[in-house]
XYZ file of C-alpha atoms in Angstrom:
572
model
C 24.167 1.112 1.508
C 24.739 0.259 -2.127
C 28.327 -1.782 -2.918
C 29.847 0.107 -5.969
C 31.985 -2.724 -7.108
C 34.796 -0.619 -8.466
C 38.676 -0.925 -7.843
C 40.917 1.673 -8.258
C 43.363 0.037 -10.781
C 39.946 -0.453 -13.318
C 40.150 1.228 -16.827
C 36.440 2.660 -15.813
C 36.164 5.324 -13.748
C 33.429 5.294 -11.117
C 31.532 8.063 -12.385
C 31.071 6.116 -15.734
C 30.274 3.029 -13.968
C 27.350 4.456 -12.115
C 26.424 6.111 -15.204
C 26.206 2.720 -17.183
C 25.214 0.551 -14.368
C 23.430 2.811 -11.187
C 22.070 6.148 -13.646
C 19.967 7.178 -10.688
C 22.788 7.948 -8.669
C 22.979 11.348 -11.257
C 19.517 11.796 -11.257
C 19.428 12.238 -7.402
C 22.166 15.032 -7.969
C 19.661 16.856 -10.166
C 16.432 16.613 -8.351
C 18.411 17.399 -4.755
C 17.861 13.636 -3.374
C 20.190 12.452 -0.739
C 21.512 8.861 -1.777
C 22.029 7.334 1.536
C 20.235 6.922 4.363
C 21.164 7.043 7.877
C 19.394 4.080 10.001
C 19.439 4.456 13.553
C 21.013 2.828 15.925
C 21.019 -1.365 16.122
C 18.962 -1.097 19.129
C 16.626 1.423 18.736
C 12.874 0.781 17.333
C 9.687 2.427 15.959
C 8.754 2.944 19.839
C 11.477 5.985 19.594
C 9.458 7.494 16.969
C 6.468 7.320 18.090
C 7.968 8.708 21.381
C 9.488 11.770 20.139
C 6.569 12.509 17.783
C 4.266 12.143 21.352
C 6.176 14.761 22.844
C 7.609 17.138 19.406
C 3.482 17.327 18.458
C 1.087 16.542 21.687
C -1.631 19.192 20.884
C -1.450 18.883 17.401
C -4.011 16.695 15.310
C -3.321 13.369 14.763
C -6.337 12.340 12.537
C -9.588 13.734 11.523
C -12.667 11.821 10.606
C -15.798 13.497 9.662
C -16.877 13.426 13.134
C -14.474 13.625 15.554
C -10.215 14.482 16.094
C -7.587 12.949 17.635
C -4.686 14.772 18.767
C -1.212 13.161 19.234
C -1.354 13.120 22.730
C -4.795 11.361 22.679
C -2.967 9.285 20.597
C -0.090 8.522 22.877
C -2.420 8.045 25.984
C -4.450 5.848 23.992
C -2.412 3.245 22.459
C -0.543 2.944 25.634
C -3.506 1.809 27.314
C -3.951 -1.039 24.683
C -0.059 -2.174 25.004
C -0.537 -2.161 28.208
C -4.122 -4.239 27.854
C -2.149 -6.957 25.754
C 0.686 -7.210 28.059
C -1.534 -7.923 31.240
C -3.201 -10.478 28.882
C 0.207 -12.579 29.926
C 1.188 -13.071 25.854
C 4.475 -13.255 25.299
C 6.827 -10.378 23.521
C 6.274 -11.247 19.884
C 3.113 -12.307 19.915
C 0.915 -12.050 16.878
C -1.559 -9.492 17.135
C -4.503 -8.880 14.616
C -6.342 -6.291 13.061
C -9.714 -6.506 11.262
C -10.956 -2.894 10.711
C -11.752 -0.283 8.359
C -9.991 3.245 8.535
C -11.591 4.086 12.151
C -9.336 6.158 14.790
C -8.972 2.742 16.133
C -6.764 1.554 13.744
C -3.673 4.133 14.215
C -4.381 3.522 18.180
C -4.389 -0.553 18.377
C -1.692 -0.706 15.502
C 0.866 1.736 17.737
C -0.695 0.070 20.705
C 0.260 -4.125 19.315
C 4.172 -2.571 18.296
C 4.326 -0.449 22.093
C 3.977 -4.043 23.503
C 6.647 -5.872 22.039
C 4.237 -7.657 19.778
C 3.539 -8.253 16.118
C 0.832 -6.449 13.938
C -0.962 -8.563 11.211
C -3.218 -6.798 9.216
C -6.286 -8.231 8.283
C -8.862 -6.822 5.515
C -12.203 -6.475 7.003
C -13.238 -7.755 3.679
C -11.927 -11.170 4.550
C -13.888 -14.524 3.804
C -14.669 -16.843 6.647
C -12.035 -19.036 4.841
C -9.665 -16.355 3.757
C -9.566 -15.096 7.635
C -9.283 -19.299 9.237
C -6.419 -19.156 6.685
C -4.256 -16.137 8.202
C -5.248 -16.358 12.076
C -3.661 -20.260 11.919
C -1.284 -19.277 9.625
C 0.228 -16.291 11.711
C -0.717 -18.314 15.282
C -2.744 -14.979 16.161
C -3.728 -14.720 19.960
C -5.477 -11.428 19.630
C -7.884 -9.897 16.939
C -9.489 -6.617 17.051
C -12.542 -6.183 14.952
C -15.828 -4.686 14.219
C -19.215 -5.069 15.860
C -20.941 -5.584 12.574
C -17.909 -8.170 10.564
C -17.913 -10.401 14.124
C -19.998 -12.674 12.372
C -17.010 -13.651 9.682
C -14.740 -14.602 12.698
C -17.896 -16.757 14.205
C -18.203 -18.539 11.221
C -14.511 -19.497 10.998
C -13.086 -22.731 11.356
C -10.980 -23.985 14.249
C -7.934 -21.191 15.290
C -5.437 -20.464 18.447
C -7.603 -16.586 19.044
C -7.388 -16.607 22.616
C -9.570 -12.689 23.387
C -11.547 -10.730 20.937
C -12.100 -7.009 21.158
C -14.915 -5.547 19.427
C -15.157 -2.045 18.324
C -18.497 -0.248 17.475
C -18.304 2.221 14.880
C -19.063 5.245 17.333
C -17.245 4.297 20.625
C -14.481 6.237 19.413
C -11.835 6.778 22.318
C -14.273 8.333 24.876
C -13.393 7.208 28.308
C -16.774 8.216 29.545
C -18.727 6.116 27.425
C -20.879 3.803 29.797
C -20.282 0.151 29.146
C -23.512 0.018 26.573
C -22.202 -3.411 25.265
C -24.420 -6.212 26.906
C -26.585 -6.651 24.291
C -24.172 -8.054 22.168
C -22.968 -10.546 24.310
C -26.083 -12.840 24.281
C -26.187 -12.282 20.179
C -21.897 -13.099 19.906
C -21.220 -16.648 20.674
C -17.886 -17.239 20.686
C -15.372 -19.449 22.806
C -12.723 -16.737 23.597
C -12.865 -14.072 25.713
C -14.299 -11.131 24.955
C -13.451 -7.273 25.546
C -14.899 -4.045 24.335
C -12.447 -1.366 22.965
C -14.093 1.524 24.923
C -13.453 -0.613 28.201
C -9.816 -0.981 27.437
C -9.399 2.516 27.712
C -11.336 2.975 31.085
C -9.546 0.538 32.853
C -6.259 0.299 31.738
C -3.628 1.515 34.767
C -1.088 3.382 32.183
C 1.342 3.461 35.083
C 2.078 -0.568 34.572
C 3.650 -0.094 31.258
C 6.454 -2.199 30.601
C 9.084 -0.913 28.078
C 9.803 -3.442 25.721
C 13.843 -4.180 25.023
C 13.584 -4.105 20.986
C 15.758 -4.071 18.428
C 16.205 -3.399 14.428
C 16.140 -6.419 13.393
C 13.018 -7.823 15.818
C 9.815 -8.268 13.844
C 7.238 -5.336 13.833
C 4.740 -6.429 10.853
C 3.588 -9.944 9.498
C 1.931 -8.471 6.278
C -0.189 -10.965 3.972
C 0.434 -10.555 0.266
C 0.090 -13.100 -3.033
C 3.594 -12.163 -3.097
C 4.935 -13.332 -6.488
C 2.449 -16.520 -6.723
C -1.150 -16.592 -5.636
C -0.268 -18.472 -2.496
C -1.103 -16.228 0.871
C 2.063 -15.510 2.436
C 3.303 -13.308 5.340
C 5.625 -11.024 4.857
C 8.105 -10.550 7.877
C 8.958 -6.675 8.286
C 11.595 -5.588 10.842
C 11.346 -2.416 12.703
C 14.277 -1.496 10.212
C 12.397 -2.191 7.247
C 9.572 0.442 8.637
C 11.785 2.913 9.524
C 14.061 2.597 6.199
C 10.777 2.921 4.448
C 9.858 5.791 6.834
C 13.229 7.605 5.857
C 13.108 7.043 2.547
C 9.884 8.778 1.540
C 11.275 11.666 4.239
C 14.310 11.771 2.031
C 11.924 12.490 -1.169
C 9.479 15.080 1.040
C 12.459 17.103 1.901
C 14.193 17.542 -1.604
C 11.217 19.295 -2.718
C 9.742 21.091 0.299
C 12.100 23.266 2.485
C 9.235 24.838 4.332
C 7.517 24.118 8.010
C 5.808 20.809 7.607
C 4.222 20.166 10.714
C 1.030 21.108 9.611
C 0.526 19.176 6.550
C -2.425 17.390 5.885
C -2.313 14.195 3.986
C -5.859 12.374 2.775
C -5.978 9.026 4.206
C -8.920 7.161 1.653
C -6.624 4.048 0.941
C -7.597 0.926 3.639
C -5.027 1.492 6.669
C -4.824 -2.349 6.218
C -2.910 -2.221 3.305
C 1.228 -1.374 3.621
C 1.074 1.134 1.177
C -1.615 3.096 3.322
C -0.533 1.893 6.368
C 3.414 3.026 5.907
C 2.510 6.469 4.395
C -0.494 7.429 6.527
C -0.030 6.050 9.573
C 3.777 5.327 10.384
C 5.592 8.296 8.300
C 2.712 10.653 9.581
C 3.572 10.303 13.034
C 7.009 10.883 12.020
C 6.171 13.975 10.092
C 3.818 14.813 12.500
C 1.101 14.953 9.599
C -2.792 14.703 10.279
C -4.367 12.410 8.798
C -7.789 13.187 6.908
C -9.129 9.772 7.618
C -12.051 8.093 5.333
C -13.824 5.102 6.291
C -14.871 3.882 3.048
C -12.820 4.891 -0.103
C -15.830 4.059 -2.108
C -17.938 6.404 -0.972
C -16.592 9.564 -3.007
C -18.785 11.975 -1.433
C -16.782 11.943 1.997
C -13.512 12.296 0.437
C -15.258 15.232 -1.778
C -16.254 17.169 1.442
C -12.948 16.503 3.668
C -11.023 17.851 0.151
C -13.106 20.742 0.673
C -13.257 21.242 4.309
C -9.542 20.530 4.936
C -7.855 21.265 2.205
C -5.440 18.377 2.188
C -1.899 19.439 1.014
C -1.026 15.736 -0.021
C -3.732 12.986 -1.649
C -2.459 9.335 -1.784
C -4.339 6.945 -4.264
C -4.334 4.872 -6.632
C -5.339 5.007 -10.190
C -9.131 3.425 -9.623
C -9.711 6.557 -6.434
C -8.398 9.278 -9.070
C -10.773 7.639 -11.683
C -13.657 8.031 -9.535
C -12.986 11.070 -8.179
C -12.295 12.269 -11.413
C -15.805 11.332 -12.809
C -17.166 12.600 -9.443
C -19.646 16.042 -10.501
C -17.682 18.455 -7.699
C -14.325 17.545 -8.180
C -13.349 19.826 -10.733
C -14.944 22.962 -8.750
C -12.575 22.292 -5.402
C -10.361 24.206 -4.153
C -6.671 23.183 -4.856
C -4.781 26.149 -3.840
C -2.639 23.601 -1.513
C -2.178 20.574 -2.817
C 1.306 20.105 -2.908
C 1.462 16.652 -4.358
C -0.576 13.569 -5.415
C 1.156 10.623 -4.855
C -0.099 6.862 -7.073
C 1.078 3.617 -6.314
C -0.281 0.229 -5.708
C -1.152 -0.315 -10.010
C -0.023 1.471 -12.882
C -1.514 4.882 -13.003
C -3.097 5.068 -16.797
C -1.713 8.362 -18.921
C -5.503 9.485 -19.239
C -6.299 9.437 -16.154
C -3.059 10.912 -15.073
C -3.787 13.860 -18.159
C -7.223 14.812 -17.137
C -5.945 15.212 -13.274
C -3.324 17.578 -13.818
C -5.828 19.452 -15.722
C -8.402 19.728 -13.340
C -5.964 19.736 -10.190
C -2.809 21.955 -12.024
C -0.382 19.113 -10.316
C 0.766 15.478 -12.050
C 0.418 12.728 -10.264
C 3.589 11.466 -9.089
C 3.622 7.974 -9.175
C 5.496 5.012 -7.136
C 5.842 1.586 -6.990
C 6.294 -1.137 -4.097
C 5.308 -4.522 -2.957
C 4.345 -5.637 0.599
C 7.877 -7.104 0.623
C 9.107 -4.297 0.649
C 8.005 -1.955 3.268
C 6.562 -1.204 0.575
C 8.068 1.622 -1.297
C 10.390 0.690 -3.864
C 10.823 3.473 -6.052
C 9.279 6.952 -6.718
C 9.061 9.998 -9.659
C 10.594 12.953 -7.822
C 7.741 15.367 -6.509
C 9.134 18.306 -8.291
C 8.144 16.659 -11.567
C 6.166 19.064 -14.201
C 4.841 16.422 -16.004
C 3.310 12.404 -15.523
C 6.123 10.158 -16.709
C 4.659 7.311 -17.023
C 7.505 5.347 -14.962
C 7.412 4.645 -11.572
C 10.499 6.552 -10.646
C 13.824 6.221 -9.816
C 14.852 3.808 -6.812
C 14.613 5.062 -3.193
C 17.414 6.132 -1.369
C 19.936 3.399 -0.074
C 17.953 1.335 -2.862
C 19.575 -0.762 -5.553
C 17.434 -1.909 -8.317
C 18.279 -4.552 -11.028
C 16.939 -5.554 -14.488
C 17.961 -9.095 -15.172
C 16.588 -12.115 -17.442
C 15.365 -15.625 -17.047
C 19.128 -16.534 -15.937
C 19.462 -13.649 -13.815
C 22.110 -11.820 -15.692
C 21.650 -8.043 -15.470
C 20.160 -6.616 -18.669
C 21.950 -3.573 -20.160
C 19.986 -0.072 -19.818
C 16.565 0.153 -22.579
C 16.087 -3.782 -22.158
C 13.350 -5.321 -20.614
C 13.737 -8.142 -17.502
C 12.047 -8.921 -14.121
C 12.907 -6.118 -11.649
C 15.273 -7.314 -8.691
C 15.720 -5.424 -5.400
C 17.894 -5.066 -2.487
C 17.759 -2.230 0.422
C 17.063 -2.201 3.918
C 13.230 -2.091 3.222
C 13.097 -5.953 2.014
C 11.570 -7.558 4.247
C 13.219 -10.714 6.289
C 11.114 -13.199 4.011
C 8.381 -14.816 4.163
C 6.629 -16.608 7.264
C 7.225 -20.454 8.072
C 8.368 -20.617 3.684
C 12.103 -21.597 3.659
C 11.908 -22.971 0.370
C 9.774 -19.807 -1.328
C 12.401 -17.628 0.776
C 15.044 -19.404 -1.346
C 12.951 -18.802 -4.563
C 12.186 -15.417 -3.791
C 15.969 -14.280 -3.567
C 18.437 -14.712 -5.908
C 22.254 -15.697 -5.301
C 23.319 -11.946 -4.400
C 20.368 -11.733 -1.896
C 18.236 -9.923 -4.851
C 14.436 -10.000 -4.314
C 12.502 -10.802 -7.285
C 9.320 -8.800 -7.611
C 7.695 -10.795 -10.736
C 7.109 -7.433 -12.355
C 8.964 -6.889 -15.521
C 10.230 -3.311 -16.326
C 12.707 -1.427 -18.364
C 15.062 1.236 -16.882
C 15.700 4.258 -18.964
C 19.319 6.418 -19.237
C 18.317 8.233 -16.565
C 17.191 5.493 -13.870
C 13.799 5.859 -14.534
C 11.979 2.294 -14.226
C 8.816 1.300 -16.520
C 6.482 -1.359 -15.345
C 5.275 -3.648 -18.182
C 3.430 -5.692 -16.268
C 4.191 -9.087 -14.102
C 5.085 -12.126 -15.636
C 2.501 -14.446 -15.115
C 0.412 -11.922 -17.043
C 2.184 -11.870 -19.716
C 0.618 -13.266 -23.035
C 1.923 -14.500 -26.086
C 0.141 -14.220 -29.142
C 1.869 -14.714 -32.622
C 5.063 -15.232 -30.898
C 4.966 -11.446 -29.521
C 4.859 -10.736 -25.872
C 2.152 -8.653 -24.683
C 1.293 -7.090 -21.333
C -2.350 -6.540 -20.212
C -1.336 -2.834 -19.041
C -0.541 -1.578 -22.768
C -3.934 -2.530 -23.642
C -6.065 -1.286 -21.086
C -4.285 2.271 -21.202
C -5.278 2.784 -24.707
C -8.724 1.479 -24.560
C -9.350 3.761 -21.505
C -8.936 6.687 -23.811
C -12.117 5.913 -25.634
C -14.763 8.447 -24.111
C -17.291 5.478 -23.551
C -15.182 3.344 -21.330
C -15.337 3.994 -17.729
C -12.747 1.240 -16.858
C -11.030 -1.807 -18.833
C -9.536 -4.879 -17.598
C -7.662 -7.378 -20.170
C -6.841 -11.127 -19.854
C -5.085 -13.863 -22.505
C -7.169 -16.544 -23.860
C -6.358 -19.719 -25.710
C -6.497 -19.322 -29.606
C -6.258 -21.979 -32.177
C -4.281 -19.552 -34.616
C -1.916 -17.352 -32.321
C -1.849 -19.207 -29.168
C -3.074 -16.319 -27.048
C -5.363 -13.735 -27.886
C -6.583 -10.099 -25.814
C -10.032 -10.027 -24.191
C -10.869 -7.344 -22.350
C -13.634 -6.626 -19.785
C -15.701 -3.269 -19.781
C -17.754 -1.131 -18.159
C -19.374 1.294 -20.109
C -20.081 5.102 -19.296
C -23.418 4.476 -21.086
C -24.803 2.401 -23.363
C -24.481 3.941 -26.600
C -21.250 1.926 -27.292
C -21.238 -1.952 -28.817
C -18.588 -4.526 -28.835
C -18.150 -4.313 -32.353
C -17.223 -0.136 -31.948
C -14.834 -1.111 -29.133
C -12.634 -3.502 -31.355
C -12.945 -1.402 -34.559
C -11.138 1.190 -31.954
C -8.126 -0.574 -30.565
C -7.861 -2.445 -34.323
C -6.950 1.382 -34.773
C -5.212 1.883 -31.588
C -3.311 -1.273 -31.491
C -1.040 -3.216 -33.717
C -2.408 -6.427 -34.747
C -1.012 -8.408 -31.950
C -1.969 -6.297 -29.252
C -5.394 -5.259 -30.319
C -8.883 -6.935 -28.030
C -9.851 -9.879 -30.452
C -13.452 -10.338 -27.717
C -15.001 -7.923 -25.531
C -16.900 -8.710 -22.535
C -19.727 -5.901 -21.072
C -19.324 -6.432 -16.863
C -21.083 -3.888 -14.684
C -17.621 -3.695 -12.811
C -14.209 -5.132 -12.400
C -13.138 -7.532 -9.748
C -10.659 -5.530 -7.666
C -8.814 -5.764 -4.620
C -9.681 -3.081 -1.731
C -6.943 -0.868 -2.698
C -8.357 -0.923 -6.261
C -6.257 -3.287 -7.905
C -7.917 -5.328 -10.821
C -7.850 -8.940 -9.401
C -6.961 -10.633 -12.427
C -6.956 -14.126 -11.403
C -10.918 -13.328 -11.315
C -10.873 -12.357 -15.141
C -9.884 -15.357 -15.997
C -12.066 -17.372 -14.096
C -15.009 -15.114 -15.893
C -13.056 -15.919 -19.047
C -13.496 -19.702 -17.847
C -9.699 -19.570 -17.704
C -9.346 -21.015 -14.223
């Protein structure tokens, strides 16, 4: 609930305090979004959502690959067998619990299955280093790890950990409880110390009458989420079942100021890795909620299976970010689909570039509506309303029950139009950071604020721009400028087919621009690409070097991994 810190006896009256201080409290009047939410009671937890959702939607589709469905009561029956696997494994309630998968139905079952137990989720990309995944099983004291068949070989080659059982999934056991144990084949080729299981097996064996109820709360942890954070340091990020749910209501809150209609049959594209908040919030945890199906895609990469489940299913809602709506866009059958009902296309997890955002309300007839959040926060922060008619350019207002700040280096608040490091506070922040009291100090500020790093500028009307984050930031000549500005202009030019841009050292300005690029074709030169922002670009911002790369170092979810620039740059 947001404090309005307003007496009666003051010369201001509220309404001209909230339109000076909170604007978006007006802007929710005008786009029909409720201001508050309503959290349940102290001790109730996602398991009552996932209940009533079990019940409200049993035969209704859960999820559909390209090869197979799973309804809601599949679901239920499923991940009740896997709570109940875990909790005969003796672990304690609260027990770390991980997941290394790609989008496969067994990610929705294990991940409802680890919080129907009592016990913690840690997501885990199946992308992971041998180093990077040593790093978060010790860090996060993880008993249990799910994974793949054909990744087993990263967790081999990891150093020394506390995983006590490993359960392997095979990319087409699927949730059959038929399937004959056909497994024994890898046992002689996996040699590992722990005990092993087979996912298929958990579901033929498993005695769902034995199911313990766990006694949870609001405030007990549901998700130990890994993030940079606000440093490069790997942290986990504690979220509550409150922060989930908040996060859950809070998007709800959005859906239903724009759609009055029967929603239980909405179909939301699922391409974004499950292992990631922003997917895994959205299309997994508000789904169920919704009662949603999920159009699920292994590999967000491969464009041609998102192409024909567009097609075949007709997904009323696409979630993305702005590298997915690139590709798709440059993708020779997207502009012939069918989108008839697509209700909304929701960005988030980078800045969404205007061109991109321009060519895909052309082709599609819809904006993208873009959001912004951080692990830390559940994750969704803010968000455009969805009745929008055009791409703002902003991430939005802030959520519901959301306050937002703008403040500067000495965290006074900065008045509306000026730039500062965004500062948050809502049910949805997280309960800090795992085993870091002294970044959990950092990471707050006096009033309980948390700083994001990311500096933006809030408009009249409560609308926040992103900039870009601080340590990003360059300096050259004295001016600030923010690797975002750049790229978005030099994506416009019809030969670049994506742009990344760093700061380098100059003798003369201090920093300078260089930007990374892959070409559409080769008919472009460097020389051509800084003639163009020299006349896109004042002098300060404009590329001063341009560096040809075949592509950009990115994160799964299609962030451009920075850090990695500058070591290419010879930076770091």
């Amino acid at each position: 609930m947001l404090n309005i810190p307003i007496k009666s006896n003051e010369a201001n009256s509220i309404a001209e305090w909230i339109e000076n201080n909170r604007p978006w409290l007006l802007t929710y009047e005008r786009y029909n979004i409720q201001a508050e939410i309503q959290l349940p009671p102290e001790d109730s937890s996602l398991l009552d959502i996932f209940e009533n959702s079990f019940a409200q939607f049993a035969n209704h589709h859960a999820y559909i690959t390209p090869n197979t469905t799973l309804t809601y009561q599949e679901l239920d029956k499923a991940s009740l067998q896997v709570a109940i696997y875990l909790q005969q494994l003796g672990l304690a309630q609260g027990s770390k619990i991980g997941i290394m998968l790609p989008n496969l139905l067994h990610y929705p079952i294990i991940s409802v299955g680890i919080l129907r137990a009592g016990m913690i989720l840690v997501n885990i990309s199946p992308q992971s280093t041998s180093q990077e995944l040593a790093y978060q099983l010790n860090d996060a004291d993880i008993k249990v790890l799910f994974t793949l068949e054909n990744i087993i070989h990263i967790f081999q080659n990891t150093p020394q950990h506390h995983v006590e059982t490993v359960i392997i999934c095979t990319l087409n056991d699927g949730i059959d409880e038929n399937v004959i144990d056909i497994f024994k084949f890898f046992r002689k080729s996996i040699k590992v110390k722990q005990q092993i299981a087979y996912f298929a097996q958990i579901l033929q064996k498993t005695d769902t009458t034995r199911y313990q109820r766990p006694n949870l709360t609001l405030n007990d942890m549901a998700i130990l989420q890994y993030t940079g954070g606000t440093t490069d340091v790997s942290k986990g990020a504690m979220l509550s079942h409150q922060n989930i749910i908040a996060n859950i209501l809070q998007v709800n809150a959005l859906i239903n100021s724009a759609y009055d209609e029967d929603y239980q049959f909405d179909k939301i594209l699922s391409a974004l890795p499950l292992h990631q908040i922003f997917a895994f919030t959205i299309c997994c945890m508000l789904l169920i909620y919704r009662g949603y199906t999920g159009l699920l895609i292994k590999n967000p990469r491969h464009l041609d299976s998102i192409i024909m489940m567009i097609e075949k299913y007709q997904p009323n809602f696409l979630l993305g970010v702005n590298t997915l709506f690139n590709g798709l866009l440059h993708h020779q059958k997207f502009r012939y689909l069918d989108f008839s009902h697509l209700k909304a296309t929701i960005g988030g997890g980078m800045a969404i570039l205007p061109s991109i955002a321009k060519d895909w309300h052309t082709i599609t007839g819809l904006p993208i509506i873009e959001g912004y959040g951080l692990a830390e926060t559940s994750p969704v922060v803010t968000f455009n309303p969805l009745t929008i008619a055009e791409f703002t350019n902003k991430i939005g207002i802030p959520a519901p029950s959301t306050d937002v700040k703008i403040i500067d280096d000495n965290d006074k608040e900065m008045p509306i139009g000026e730039r500062g490091e965004i500062v948050i506070k809502g049910p949805q922040v997280m309960l800090g950071y795992y085993h870091r009291p002294l970044e959990n100090q950092q990471v707050f500020t006096a009033q309980g604020y948390l700083r994001t790093g990311d500096i933006g500028i809030m408009d009249e009307r409560g609308f926040i721009k992103i900039v870009d984050r601080k340590k990003d930031m360059m300096v050259v000549s004295g001016f600030n400028v923010y690797p975002n500005e750049i790229e978005a202009v030099m994506m416009t030019h019809p030969a670049v087919l994506d742009c990344g841009a760093v700061g380098v050292p100059s003798p003369t300005r201090g920093e300078e621009p260089r930007i990374f690029i892959v070409k559409k074709h080769d008919n472009i030169n460097k020389h051509q690409l800084l003639a163009f922002g020299k006349q896109q670009l004042v002098s300060h911002k404009r590329p001063r070097s341009v560096v040809f790369v075949d592509t950009l170092p990115k994160s799964p979810a299609g962030k451009i991994l920075r850090k990695e620039l500058r070591k290419m740059a010879g930076l770091e």
